[in-house]
Short mmCIF file of C-alpha atoms in Angstrom, two decimals:
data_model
loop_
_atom_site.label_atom_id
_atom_site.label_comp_id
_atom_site.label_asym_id
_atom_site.label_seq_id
_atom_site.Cartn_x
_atom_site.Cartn_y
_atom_site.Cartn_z
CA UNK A 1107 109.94 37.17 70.29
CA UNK A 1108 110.60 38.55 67.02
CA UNK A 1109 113.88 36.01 66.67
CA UNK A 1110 111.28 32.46 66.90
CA UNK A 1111 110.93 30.99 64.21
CA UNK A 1112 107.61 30.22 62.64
CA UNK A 1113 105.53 33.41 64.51
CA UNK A 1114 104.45 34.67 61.06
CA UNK A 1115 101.67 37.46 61.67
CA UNK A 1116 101.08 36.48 65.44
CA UNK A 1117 103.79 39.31 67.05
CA UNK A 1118 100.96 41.72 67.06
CA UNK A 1119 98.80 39.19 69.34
CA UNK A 1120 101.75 38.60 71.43
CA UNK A 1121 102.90 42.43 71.54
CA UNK A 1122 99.05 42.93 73.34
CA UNK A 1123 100.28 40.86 76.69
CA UNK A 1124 101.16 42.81 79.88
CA UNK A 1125 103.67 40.35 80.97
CA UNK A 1126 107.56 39.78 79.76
CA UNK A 1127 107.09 36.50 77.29
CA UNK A 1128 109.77 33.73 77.63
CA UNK A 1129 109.42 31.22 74.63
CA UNK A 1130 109.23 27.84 75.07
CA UNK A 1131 107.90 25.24 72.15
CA UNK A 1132 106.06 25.50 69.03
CA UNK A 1133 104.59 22.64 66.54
CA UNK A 1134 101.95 21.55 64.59
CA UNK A 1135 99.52 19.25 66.89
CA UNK A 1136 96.19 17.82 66.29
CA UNK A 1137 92.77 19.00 68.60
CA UNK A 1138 89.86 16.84 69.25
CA UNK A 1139 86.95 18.86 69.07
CA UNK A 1140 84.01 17.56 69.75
CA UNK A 1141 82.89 16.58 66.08
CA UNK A 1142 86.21 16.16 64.25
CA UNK A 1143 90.30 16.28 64.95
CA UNK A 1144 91.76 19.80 63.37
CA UNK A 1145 95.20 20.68 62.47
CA UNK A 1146 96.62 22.93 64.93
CA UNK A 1147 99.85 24.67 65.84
CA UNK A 1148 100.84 25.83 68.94
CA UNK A 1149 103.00 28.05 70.79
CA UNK A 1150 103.73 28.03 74.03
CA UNK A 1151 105.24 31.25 76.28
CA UNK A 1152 105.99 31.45 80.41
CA UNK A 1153 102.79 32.88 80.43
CA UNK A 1154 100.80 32.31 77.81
CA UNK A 1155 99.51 29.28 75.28
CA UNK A 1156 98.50 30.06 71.77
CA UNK A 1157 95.74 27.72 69.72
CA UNK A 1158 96.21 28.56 66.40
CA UNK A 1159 94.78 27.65 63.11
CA UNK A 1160 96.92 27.36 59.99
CA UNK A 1161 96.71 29.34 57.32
CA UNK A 1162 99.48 29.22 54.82
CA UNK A 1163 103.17 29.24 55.37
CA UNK A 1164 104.57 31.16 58.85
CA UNK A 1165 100.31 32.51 58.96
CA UNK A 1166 98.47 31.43 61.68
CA UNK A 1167 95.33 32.64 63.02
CA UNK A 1168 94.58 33.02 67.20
CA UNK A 1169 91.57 30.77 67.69
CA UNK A 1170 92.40 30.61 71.84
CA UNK A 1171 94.77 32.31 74.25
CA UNK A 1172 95.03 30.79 77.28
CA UNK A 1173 96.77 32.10 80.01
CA UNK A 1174 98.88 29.56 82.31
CA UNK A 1175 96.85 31.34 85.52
CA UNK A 1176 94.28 29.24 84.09
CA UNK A 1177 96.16 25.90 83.42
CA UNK A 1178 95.17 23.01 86.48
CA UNK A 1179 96.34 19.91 85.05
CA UNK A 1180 98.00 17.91 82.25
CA UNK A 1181 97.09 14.30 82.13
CA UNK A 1182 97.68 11.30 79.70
CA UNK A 1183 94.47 9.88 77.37
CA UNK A 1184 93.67 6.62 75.98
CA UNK A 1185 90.68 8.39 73.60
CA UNK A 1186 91.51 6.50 70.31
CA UNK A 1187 90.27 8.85 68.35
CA UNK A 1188 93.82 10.24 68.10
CA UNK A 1189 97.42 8.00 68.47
CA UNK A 1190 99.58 9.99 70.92
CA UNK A 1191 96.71 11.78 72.75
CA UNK A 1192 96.77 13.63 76.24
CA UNK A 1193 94.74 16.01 77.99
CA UNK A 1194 95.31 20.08 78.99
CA UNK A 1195 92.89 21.12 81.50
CA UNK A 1196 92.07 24.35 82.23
CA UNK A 1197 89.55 26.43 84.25
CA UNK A 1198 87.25 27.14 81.69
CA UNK A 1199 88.24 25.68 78.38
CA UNK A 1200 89.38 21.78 78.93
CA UNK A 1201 90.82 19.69 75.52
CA UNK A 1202 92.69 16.43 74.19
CA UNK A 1203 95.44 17.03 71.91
CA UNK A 1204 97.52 14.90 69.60
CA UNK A 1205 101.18 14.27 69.15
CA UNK A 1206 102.72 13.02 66.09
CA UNK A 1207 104.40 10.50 68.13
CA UNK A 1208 105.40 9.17 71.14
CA UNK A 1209 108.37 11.60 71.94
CA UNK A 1210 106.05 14.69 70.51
CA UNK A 1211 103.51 13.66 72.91
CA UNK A 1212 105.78 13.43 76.21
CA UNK A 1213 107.97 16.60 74.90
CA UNK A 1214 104.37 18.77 75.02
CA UNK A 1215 103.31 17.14 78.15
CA UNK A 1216 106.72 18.11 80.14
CA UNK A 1217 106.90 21.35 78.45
CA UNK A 1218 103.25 22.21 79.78
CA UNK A 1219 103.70 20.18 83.43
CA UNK A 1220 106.86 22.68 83.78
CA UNK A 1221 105.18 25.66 83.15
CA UNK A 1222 102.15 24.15 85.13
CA UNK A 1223 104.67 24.17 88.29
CA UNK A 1224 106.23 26.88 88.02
CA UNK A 1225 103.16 29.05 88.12
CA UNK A 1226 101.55 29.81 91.96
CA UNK A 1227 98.29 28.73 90.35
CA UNK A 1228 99.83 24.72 90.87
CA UNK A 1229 100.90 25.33 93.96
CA UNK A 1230 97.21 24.16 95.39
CA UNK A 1231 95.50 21.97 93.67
CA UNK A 1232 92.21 19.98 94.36
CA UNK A 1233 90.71 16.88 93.16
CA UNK A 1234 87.36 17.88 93.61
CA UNK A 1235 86.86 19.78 90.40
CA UNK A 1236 83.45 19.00 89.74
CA UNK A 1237 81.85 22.21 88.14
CA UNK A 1238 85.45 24.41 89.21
CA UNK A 1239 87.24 23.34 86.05
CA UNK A 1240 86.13 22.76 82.55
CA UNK A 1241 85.72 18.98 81.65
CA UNK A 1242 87.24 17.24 78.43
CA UNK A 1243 84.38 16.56 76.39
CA UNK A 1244 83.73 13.42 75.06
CA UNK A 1245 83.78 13.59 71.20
CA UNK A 1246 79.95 12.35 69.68
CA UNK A 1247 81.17 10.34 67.85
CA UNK A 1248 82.28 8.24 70.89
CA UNK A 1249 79.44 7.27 72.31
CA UNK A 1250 76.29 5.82 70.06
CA UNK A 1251 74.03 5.48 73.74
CA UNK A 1252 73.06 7.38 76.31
CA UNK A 1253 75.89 6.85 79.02
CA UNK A 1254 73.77 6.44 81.87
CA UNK A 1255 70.31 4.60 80.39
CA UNK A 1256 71.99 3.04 77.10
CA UNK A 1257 69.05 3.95 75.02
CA UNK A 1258 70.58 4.46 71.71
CA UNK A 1259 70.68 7.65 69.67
CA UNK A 1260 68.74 8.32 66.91
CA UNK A 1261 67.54 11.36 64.97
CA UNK A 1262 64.92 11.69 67.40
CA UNK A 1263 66.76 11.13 70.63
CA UNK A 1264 69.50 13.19 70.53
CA UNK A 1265 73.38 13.71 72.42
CA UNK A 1266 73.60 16.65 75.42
CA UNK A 1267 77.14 16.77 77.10
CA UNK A 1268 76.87 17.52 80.76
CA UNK A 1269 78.40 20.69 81.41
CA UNK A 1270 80.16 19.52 84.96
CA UNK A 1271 81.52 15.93 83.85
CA UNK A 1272 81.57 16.12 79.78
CA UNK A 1273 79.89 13.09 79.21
CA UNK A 1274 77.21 12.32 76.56
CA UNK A 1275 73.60 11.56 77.69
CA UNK A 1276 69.90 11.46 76.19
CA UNK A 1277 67.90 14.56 77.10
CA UNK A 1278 66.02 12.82 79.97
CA UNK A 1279 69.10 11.30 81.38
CA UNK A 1280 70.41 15.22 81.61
CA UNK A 1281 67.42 17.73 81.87
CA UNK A 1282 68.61 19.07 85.18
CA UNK A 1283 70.46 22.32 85.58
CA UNK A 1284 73.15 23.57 88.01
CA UNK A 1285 75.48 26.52 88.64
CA UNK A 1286 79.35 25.93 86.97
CA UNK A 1287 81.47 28.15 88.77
CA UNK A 1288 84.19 27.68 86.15
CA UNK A 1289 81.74 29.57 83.96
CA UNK A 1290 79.89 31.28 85.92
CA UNK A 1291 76.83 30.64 85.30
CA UNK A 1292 73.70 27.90 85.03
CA UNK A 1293 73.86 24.81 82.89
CA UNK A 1294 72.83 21.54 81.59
CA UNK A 1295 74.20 18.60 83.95
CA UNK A 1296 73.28 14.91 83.77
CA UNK A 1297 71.28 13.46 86.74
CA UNK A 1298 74.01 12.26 88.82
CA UNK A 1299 76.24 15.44 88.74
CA UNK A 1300 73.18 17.41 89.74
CA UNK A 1301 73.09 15.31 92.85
CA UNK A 1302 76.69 15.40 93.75
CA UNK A 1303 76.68 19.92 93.12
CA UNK A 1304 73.42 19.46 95.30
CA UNK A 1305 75.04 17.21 98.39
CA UNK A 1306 78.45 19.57 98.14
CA UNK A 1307 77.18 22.94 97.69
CA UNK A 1308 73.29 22.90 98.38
CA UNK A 1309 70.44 25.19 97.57
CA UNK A 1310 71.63 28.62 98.73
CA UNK A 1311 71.94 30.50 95.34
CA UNK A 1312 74.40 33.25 97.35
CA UNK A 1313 76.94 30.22 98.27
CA UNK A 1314 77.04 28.71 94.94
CA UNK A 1315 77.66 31.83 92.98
CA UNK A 1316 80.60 32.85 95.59
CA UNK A 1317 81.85 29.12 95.18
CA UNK A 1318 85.24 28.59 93.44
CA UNK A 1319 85.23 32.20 92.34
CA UNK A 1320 87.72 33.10 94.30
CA UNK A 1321 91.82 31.98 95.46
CA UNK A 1322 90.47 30.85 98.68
CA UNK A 1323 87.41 29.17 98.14
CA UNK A 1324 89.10 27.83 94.13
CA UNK A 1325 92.28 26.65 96.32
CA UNK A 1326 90.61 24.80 99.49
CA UNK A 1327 90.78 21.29 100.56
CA UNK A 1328 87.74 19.29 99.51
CA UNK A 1329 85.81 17.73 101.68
CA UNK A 1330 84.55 13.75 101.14
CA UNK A 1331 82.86 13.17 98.08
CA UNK A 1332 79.14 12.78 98.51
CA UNK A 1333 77.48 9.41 97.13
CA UNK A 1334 75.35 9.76 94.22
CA UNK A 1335 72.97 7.13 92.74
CA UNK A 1336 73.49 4.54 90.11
CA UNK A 1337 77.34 5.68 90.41
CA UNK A 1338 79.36 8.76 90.16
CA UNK A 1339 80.20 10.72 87.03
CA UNK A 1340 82.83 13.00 88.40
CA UNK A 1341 85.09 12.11 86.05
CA UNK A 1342 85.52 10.96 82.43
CA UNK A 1343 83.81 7.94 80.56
CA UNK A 1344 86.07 4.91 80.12
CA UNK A 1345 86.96 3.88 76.85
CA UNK A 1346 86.53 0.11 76.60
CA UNK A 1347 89.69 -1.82 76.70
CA UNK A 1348 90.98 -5.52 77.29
CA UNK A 1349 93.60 -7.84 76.02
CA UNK A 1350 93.34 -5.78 72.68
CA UNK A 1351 91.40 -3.26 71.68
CA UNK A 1352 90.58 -0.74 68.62
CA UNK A 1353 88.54 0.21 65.75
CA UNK A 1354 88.27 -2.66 62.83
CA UNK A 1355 85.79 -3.03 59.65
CA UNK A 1356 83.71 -5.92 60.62
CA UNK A 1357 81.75 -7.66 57.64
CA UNK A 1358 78.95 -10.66 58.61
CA UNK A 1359 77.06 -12.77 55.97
CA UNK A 1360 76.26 -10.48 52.98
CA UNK A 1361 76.37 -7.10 54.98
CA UNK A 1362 79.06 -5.01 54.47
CA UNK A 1363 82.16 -3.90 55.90
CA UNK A 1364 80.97 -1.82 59.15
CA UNK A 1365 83.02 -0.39 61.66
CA UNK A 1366 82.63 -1.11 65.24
CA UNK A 1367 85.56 -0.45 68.80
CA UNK A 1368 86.53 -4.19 69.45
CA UNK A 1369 87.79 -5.59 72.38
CA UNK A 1370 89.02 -8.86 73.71
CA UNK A 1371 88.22 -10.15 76.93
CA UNK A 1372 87.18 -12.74 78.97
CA UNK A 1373 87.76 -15.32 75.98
CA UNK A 1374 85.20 -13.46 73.82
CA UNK A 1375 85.52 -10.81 71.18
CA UNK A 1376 82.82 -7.24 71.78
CA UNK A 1377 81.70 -5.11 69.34
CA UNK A 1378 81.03 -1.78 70.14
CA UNK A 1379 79.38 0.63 68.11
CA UNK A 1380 81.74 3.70 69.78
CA UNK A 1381 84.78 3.50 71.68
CA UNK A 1382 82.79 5.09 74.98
CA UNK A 1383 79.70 2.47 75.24
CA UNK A 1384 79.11 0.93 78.15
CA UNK A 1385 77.15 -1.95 76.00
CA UNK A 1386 78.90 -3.78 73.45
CA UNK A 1387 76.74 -4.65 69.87
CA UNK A 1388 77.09 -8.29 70.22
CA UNK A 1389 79.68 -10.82 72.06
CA UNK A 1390 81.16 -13.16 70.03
CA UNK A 1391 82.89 -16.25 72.60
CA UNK A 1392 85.84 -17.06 70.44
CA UNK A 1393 86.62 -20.48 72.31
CA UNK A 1394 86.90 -23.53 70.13
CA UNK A 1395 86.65 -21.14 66.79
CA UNK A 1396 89.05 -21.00 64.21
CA UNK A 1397 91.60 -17.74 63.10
CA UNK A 1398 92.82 -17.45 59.32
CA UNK A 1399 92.87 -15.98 56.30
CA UNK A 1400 90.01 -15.95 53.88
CA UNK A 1401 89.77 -18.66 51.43
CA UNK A 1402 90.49 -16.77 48.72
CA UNK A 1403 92.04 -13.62 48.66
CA UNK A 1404 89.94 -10.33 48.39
CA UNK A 1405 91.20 -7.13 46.55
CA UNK A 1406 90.81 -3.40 47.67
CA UNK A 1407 91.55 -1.56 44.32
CA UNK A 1408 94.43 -1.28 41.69
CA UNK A 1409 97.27 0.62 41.60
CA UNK A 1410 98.26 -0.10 37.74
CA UNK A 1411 98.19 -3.06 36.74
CA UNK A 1412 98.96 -4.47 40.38
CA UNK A 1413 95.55 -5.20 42.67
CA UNK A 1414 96.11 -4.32 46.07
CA UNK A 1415 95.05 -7.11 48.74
CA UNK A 1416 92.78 -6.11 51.53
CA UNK A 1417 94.44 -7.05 54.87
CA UNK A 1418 91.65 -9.56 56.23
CA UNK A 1419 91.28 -12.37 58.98
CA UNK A 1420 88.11 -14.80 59.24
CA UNK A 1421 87.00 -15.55 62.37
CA UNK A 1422 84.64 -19.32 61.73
CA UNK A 1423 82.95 -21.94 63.68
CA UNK A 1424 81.15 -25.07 62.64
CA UNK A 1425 77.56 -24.18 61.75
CA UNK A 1426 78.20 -20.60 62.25
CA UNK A 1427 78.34 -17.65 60.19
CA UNK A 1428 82.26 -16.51 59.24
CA UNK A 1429 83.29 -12.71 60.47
CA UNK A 1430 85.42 -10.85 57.97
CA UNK A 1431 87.87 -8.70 60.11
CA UNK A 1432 89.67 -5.92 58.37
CA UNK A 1433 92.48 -4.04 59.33
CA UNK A 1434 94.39 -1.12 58.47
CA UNK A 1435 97.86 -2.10 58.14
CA UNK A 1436 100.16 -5.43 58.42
CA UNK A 1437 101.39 -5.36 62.11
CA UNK A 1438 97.44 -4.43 63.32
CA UNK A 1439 96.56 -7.65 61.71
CA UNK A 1440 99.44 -9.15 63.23
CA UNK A 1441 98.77 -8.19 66.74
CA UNK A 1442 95.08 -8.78 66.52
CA UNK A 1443 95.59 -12.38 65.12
CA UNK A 1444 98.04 -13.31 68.28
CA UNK A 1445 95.35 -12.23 70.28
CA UNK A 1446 92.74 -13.96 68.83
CA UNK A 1447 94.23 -17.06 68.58
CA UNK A 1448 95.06 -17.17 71.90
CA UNK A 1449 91.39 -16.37 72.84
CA UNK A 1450 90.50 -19.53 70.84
CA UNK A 1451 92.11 -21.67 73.06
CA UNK A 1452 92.20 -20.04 76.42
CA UNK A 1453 95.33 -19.09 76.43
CA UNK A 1454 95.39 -15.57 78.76
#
């Protein structure tokens, strides 16, 4: 261990594990949490994965050790709000991570997936993980609604994650309660995972507590998946996507520039106020209106004596309003200008 580079002060956390460590991969990464993404760096062992915050050059402190015993899955992401994103999901602690690019993002997922398989804890696996395994937690700021009434959040009505699928609901929408084997314990679950946990394991408190606590019961073949009403929410939210999609600074009449998760489809540009909304803002049908650049040029700032153009598209129709897209870079603008045009004229 002592010949990787980059440990810094971590041999004394390593020197604590019972088992022979082989090294694998280390690298800097980025972590969704659930308010913010954090610089991370990570090292990853036969048996072991470190989460570590950064603290100078070579120093990192241990924020999580997970063990590969607990590893179930690695899976791919579309959450936007990181580029190269994918998923690690473990028994009691599930997270999205961040590669710096494409090829960082595939090398971490293969390096992971191998471990993943070569442990007996892969050799079973179940799809029916509903309160076995951790969720990935939908980041707040994805959502500005409650994902199963749409009543927006306020002040007043705030975001609960459910505990069993990780997405983001009002309190009514998620006041029930239900035992998590993955932590072993009680907790806060929307409506409609309280009904599946009720269908699949019922009300006898002995049977849940013994449920997916141990190799045979963690490891067995599910059964079918009971209904629940209004929809299932077994798995994760769906971030909204069509011909084009992303975040974009949207300015209307005299407001100004907001940011909203746009989308084409259907001929129409949506506004959403998060990525994860079920319900966009407004629809804006974009057939017989007009794509181009502003009429006269608008500047950011200065650098110098040089002003710096903002990067903008206006969206017009006769008797209407203009929209004042802005983007962050040249080849966004590009892409999202194809796509509108083609919208214009109902070209798919």
């Amino acid at each position: 261990l002592r010949s990787v580079s980059g440990l810094g002060n971590l041999e004394d956390t390593l020197e604590d594990s019972t088992t022979p460590l082989i090294y694998i991969k280390h690298g800097q990464i980025q972590k969704l949490s659930r308010r913010k993404v954090q610089e991370r760096f990570l090292f990853l062992f036969s048996e072991l994965l470190l989460i570590c915050k950064i603290e100078g050059k070579d120093r990192y402190k241990c924020n999580k050790k997970i063990h590969v015993s607990e590893l179930r899955d690695i899976l791919d992401s579309c959450d936007p709000s990181l580029k190269y994103p994918f998923e690690v999901i473990t028994k009691k602690h599930s997270f999205t991570l961040g590669g710096k690019d494409k090829d960082d993002k595939e090398g971490w997922m293969q390096a992971l997936d191998r471990v993943l398989k070569g442990h007996e804890a892969a050799i079973v696996s179940t799809p029916n993980r509903l309160g076995v395994v951790a969720p990935v937690w939908i980041p707040d700021n994805g959502v500005s609604m409650c994902m199963s009434c749409e009543r927006s959040f306020t002040p007043i009505l705030r975001r609960h994650h459910c505990r069993a699928c990780g997405k983001v609901f009002c309190y009514h929408c998620s006041d029930k309660k239900a035992f998590l084997s993955y932590d072993n314990s009680v907790s806060r679950v929307c409506v409609s995972c309280h009904s599946i946990l009720k269908s699949r394991d019922g009300d006898d408190d002995e049977l849940k507590t013994k449920r997916g606590l141990t190799v045979s019961n963690f490891y067995s073949e599910p059964g079918p998946e009971p209904p629940a009403e209004g929809g299932t929410t077994a798995t994760k939210g769906t971030v909204q996507t069509g011909n084009i999609s992303g975040n974009i600074w949207v300015k209307n009449k005299e407001k100004d520039f907001q940011k909203f998760w746009c989308v084409i489809k259907d001929f129409s540009l949506h506004f959403y106020l998060a990525s994860y909304d079920g319900k966009p803002k407004k629809v804006v049908p974009l057939v017989g209106w007009t794509i181009a650049e502003p009429d006269e040029p608008q500047y950011s700032s200065e650098k110098g004596s040089e002003k710096v153009p903002e990067r903008l598209l206006k969206v017009g129709h006769k008797n209407v309003d203009s929209i004042y897209l802005k983007f962050e870079d040249d080849a966004d603008k590009e892409r999202w200008y194809e796509q509108l045009s083609k919208a214009a004229v109902m070209e798919s």
